[in-house]
Short mmCIF file of C-alpha atoms and ligand atoms in Angstrom, two decimals:
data_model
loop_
_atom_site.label_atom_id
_atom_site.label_comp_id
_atom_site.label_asym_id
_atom_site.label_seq_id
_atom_site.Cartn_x
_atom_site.Cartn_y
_atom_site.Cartn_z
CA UNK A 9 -4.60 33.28 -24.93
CA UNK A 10 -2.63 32.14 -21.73
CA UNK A 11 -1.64 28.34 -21.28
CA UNK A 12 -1.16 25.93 -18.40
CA UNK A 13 -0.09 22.47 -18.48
CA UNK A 14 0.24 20.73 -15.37
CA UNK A 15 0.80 17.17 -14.82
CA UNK A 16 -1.72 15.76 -11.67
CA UNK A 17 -2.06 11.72 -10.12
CA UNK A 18 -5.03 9.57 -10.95
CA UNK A 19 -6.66 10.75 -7.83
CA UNK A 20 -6.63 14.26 -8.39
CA UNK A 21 -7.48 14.17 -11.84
CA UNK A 22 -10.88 12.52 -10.32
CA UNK A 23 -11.07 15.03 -7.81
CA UNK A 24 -11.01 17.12 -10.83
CA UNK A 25 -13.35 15.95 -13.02
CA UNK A 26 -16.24 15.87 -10.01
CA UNK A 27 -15.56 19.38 -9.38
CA UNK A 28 -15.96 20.41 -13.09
CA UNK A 29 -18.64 17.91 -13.53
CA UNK A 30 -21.36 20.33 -14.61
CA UNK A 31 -19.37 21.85 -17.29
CA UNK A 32 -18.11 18.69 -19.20
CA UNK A 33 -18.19 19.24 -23.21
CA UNK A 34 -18.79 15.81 -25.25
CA UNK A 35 -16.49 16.25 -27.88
CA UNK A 36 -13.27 14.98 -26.44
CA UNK A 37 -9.79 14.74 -28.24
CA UNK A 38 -7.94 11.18 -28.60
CA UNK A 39 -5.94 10.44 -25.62
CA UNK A 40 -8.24 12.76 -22.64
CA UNK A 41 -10.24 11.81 -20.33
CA UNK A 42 -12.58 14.52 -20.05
CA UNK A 43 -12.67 18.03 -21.49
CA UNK A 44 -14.26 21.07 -19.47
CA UNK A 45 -15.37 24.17 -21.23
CA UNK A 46 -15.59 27.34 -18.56
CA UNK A 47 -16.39 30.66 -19.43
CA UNK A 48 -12.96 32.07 -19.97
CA UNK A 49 -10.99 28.78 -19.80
CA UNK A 50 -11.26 24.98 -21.15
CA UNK A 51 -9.64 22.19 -19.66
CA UNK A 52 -8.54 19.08 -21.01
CA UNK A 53 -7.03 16.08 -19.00
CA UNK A 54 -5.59 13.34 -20.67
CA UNK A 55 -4.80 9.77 -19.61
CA UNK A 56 -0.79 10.36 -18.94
CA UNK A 57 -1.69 12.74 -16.02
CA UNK A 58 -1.34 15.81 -18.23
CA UNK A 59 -3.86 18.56 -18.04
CA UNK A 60 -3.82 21.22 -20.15
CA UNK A 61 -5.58 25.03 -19.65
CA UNK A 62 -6.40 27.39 -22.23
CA UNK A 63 -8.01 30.96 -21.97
CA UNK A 64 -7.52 34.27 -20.00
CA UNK A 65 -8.10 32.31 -16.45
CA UNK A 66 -5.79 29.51 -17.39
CA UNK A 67 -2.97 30.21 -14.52
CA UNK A 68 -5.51 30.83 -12.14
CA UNK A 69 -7.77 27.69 -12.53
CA UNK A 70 -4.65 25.38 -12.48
CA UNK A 71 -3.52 27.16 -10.21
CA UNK A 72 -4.93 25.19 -6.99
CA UNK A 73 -4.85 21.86 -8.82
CA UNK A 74 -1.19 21.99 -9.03
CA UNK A 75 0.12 22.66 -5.48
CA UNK A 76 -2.22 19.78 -4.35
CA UNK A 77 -1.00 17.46 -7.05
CA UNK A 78 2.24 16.39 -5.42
CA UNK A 79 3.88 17.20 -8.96
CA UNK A 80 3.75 20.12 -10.04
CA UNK A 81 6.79 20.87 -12.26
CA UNK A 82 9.37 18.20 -12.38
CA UNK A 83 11.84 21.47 -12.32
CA UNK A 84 10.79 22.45 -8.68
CA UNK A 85 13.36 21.91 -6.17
CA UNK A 86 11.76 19.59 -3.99
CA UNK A 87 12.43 16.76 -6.70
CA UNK A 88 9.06 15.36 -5.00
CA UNK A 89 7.64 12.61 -7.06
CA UNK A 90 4.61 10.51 -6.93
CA UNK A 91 4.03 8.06 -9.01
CA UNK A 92 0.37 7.43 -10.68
CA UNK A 93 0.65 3.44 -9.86
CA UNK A 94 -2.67 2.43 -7.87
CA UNK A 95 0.40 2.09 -5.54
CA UNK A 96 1.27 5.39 -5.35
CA UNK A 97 1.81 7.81 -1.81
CA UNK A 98 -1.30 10.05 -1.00
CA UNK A 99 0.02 13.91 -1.79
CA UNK A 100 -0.02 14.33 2.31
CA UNK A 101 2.39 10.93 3.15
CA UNK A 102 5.24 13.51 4.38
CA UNK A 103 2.84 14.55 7.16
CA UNK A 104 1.11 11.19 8.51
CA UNK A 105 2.92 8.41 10.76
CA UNK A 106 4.73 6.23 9.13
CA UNK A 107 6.73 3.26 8.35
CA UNK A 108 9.61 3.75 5.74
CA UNK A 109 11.66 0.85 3.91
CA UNK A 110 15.03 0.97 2.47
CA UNK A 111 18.05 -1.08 1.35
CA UNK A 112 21.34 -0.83 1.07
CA UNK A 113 24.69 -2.50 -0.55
CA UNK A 114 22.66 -3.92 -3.81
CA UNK A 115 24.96 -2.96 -6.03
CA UNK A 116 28.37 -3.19 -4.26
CA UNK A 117 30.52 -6.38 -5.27
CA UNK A 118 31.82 -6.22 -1.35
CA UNK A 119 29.84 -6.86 2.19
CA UNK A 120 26.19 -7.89 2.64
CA UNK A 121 22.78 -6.19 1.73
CA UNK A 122 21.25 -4.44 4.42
CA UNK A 123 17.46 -3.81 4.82
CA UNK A 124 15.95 -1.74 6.96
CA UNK A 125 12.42 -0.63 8.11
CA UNK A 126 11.88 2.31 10.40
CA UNK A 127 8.75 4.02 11.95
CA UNK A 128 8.31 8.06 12.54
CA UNK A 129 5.56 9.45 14.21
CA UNK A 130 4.78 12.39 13.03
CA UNK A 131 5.06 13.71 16.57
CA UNK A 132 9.01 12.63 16.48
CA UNK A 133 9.61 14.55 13.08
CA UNK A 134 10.97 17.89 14.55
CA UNK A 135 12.84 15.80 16.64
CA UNK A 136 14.53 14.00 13.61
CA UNK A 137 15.12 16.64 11.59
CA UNK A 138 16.83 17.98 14.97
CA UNK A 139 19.14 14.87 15.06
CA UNK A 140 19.78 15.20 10.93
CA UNK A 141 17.85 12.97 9.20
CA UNK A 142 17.19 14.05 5.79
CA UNK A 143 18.15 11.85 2.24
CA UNK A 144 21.26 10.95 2.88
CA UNK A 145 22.58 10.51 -0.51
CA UNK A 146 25.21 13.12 -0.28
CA UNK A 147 26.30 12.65 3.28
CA UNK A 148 29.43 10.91 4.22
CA UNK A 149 29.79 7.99 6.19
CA UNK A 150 31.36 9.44 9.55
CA UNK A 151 27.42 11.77 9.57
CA UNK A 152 26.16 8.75 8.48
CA UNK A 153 27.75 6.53 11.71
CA UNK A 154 26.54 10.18 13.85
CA UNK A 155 23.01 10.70 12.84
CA UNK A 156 22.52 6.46 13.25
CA UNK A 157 23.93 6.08 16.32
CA UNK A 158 21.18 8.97 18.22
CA UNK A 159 18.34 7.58 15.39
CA UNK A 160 18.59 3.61 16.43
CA UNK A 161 18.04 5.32 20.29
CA UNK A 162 14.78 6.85 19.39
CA UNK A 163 12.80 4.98 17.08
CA UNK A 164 11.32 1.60 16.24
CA UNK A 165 13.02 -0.22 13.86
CA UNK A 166 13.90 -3.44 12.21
CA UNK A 167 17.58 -3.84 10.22
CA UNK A 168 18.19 -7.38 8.08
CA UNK A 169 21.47 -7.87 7.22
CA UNK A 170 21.81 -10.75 4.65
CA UNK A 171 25.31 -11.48 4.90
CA UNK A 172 27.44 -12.76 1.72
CA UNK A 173 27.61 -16.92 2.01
CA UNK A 174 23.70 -16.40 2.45
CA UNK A 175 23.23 -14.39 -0.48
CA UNK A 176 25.62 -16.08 -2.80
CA UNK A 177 23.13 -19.42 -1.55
CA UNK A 178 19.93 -17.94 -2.71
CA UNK A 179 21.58 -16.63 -5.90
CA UNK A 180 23.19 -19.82 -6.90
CA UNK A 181 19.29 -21.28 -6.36
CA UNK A 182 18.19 -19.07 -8.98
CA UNK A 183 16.89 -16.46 -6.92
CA UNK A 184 17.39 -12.94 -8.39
CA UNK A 185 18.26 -9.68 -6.17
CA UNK A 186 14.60 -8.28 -6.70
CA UNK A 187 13.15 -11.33 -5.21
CA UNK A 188 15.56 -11.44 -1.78
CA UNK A 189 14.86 -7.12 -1.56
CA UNK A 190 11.29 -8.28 -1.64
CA UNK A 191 11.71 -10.75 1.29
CA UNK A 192 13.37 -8.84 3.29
CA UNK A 193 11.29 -5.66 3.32
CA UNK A 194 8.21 -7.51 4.05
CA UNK A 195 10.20 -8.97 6.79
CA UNK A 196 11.41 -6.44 8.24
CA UNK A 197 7.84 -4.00 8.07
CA UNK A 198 6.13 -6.64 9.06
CA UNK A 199 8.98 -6.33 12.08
CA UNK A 200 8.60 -2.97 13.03
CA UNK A 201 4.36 -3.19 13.13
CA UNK A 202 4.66 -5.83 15.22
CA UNK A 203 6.60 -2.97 17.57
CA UNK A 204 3.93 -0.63 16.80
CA UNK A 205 0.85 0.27 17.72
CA UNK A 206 -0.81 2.30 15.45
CA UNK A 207 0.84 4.01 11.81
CA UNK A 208 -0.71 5.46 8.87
CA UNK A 209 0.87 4.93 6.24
CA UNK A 210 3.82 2.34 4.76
CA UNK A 211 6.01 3.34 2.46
CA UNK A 212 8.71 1.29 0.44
CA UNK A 213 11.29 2.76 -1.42
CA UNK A 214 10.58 1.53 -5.02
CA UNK A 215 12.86 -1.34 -6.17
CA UNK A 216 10.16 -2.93 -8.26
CA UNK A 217 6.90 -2.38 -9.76
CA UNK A 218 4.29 -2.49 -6.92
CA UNK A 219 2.81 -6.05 -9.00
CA UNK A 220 6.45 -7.14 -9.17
CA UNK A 221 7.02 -7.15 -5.43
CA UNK A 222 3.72 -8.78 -4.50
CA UNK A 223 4.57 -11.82 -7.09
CA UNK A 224 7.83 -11.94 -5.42
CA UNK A 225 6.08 -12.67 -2.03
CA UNK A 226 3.74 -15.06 -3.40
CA UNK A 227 3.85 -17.94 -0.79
CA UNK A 228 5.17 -15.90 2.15
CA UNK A 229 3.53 -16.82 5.53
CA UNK A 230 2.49 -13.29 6.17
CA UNK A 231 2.09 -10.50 3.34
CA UNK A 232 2.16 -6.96 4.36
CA UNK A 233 0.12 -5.25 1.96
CA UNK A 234 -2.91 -3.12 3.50
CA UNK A 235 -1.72 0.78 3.43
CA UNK A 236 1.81 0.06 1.27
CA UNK A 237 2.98 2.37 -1.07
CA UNK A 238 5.68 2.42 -3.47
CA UNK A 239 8.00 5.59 -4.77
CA UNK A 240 11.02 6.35 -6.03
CA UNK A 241 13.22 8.65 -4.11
CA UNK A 242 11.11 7.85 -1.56
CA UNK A 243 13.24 9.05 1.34
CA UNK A 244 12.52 12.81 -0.10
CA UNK A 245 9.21 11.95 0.69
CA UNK A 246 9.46 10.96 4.51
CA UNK A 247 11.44 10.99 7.31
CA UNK A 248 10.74 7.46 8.23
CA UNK A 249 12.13 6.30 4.66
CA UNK A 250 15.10 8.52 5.05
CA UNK A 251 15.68 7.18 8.50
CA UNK A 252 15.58 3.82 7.36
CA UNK A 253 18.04 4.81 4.51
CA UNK A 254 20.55 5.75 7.09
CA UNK A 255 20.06 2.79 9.43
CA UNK A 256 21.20 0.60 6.67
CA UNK A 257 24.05 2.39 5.26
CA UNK A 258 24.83 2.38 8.95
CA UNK A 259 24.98 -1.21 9.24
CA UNK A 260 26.72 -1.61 5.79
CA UNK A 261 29.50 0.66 6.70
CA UNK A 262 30.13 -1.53 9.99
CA UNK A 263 29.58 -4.71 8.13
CA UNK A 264 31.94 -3.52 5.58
CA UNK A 265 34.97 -2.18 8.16
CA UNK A 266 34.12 -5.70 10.25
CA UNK A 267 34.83 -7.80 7.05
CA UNK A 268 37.66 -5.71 6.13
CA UNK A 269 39.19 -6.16 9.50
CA UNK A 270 38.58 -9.91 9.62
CA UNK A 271 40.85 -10.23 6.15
CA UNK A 272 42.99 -7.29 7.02
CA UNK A 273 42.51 -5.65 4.03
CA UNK A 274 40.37 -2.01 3.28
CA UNK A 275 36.98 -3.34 0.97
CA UNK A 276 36.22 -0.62 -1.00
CA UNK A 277 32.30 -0.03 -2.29
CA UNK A 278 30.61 -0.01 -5.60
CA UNK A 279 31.86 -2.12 -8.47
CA UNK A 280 34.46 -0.51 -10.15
CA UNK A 281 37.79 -1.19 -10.88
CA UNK A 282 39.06 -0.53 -7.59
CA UNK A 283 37.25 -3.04 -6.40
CA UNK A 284 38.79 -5.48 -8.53
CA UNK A 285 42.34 -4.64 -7.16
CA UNK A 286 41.48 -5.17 -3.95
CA UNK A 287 39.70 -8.31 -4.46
CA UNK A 288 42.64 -9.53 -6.34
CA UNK A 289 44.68 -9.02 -3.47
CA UNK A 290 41.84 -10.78 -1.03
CA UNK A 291 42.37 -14.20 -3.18
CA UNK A 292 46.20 -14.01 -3.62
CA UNK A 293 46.18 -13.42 0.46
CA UNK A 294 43.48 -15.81 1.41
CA UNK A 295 42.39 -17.62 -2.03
CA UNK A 296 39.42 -17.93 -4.35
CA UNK A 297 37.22 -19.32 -2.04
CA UNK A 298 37.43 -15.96 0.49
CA UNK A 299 35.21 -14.23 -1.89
CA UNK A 300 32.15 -16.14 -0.92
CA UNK A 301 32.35 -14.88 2.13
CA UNK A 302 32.92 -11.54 1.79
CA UNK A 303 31.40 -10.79 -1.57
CA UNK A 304 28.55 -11.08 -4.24
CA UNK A 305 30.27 -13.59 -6.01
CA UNK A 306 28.07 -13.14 -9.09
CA UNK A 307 28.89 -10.01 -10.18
CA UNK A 308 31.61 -9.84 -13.30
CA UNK A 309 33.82 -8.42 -10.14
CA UNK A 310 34.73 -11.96 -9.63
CA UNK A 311 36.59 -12.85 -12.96
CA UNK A 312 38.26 -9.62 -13.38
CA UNK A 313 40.23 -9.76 -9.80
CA UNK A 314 40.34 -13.85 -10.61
CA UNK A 315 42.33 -12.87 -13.82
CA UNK A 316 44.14 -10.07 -12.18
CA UNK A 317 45.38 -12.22 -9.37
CA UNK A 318 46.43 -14.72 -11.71
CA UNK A 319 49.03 -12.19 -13.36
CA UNK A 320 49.68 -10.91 -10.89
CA UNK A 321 51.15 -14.66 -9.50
CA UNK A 322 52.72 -15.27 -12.87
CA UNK A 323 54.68 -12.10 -12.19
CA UNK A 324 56.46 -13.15 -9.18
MG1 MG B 18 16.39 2.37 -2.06
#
């Protein structure tokens, strides 16, 4: 007897239970949501999204479920995932008109955090994929500075940069990183449909749980919230997300060369160790205070190049 497990969303998993409504079977194992009994297959779908086939037509009554599902096999090499929030992209959000979130310097000690939301058309996606765009995870910055340069030419966007003293501010208040993310993607999609006239679809690249984000916007003057979805990796999902990606790694990279140029020093990225060299050097140059201005002061970064600048003083 042949087996199939696929793994659906909440939606399709309706979808399926409709279509196999007339062959339902009462007895039902812990954990499913409904159990189908065909002629030379039986179906069982539980509540984590799993549905399991069993019987000589197994592969081919999955078969259709699964390249509609959005995730098939975690293995394939799309690395496509949608999420089963009520939250969650439509299987077809690659395809409709849309306007893509994304942020950028979160978890570097150095420069500001960037936010950017773009809009793609779906009539401008051959044209974007023409200029590059694509998850731009593994590109380096001088593609990165190429591909943003023809991008911020040809569509609507909106980029908020929250520069260092104003972040340190708002931290210092108590407010955490989630929270200021939250702000400023609103902001700026509310930004870009102000520039737009029609889109389909929204599409934030998951920071937060979808109930997370909305708490964090309690009290805003305007919430953005009809057609918003959430993912992970969402700039494998579409163009507009992966355009905004580059938009504000863009910005971050100027940012960063701008700050590094104002305290003639190079400000590496990330958090690591390297970073704490060269902020040591920053505060023996220009003194503890310089960090609020080019920094996340928050970050354990701080202490480290405080202590390291402090032998390194004792030395001379
Ligand atoms: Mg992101």
């Amino acid at each position: 007897m042949s087996q199939v497990v696929i793994t659906v969303s909440p939606s399709i998993m309706t979808e399926m239970r409709n279509n196999y409504n007339s062959m339902l079977s009462d007895k039902q194992p812990p954990g499913s949501v409904f159990v189908a009994k065909l002629p030379s297959c039986t179906i069982t779908a539980y509540r984590s999204g799993k549905v399991l086939f069993q019987g000589s037509s197994a592969e081919t009554e999955a078969k259709p479920w699964q390249s509609g599902a959005g995730t098939p096999s975690p293995k394939k090499k799309t690395g496509k995932k949608v999420g089963d929030h009520k939250f969650a992209p439509p299987p077809t959000i690659s395809t409709l008109s849309a306007i893509g979130s994304d942020e950028v310097g979160t978890g570097d000690f150095f420069g500001p955090m960037t936010v950017v939301a773009a809009f793609v058309d779906k009539k401008q996606m051959p044209l974007l994929k023409e200029l590059g765009v694509r998850d731009s995870k593994g590109m380096k910055d001088p593609e990165i500075i190429e591909i943003a340069k023809n991008l911020i030419k040809t569509i609507s966007y909106s980029l908020l940069v929250l520069p260092n003293e104003k972040y340190n501010a708002m931290q210092k208040k108590g407010m955490n990183q989630g929270k200021m993310k939250a702000l400023l993607h609103n902001q700026a999609i509310h930004n870009v449909q102000k520039k737009v006239s029609s889109y389909d679809a929204i599409l934030v690249d998951q920071f937060a749980k979808p109930e997370v984000y909305f708490n964090y916007l309690k009290g805003q003057p305007t919430i953005v919230k009809d057609s918003v979805y959430f993912a992970t990796k969402a700039e494998e999902l579409h163009l507009a997300v992966a355009a905004a990606s580059i938009i504000a790694r863009y910005s971050f990279v100027m940012e960063m060369n701008r700050l590094g140029k104002e305290n003639k020093v190079e400000l590496p990225k990330g958090a690591g160790p390297i970073v704490d060299q060269a902020a040591a050097k920053l505060i023996q140059k220009h003194g503890e205070d310089v960090l609020n201005k080019v920094a996340k002061v928050h970050f354990a970064n701080s202490q480290k190049a405080k202590d390291l600048a402090e032998k390194a003083n004792k030395r001379r």
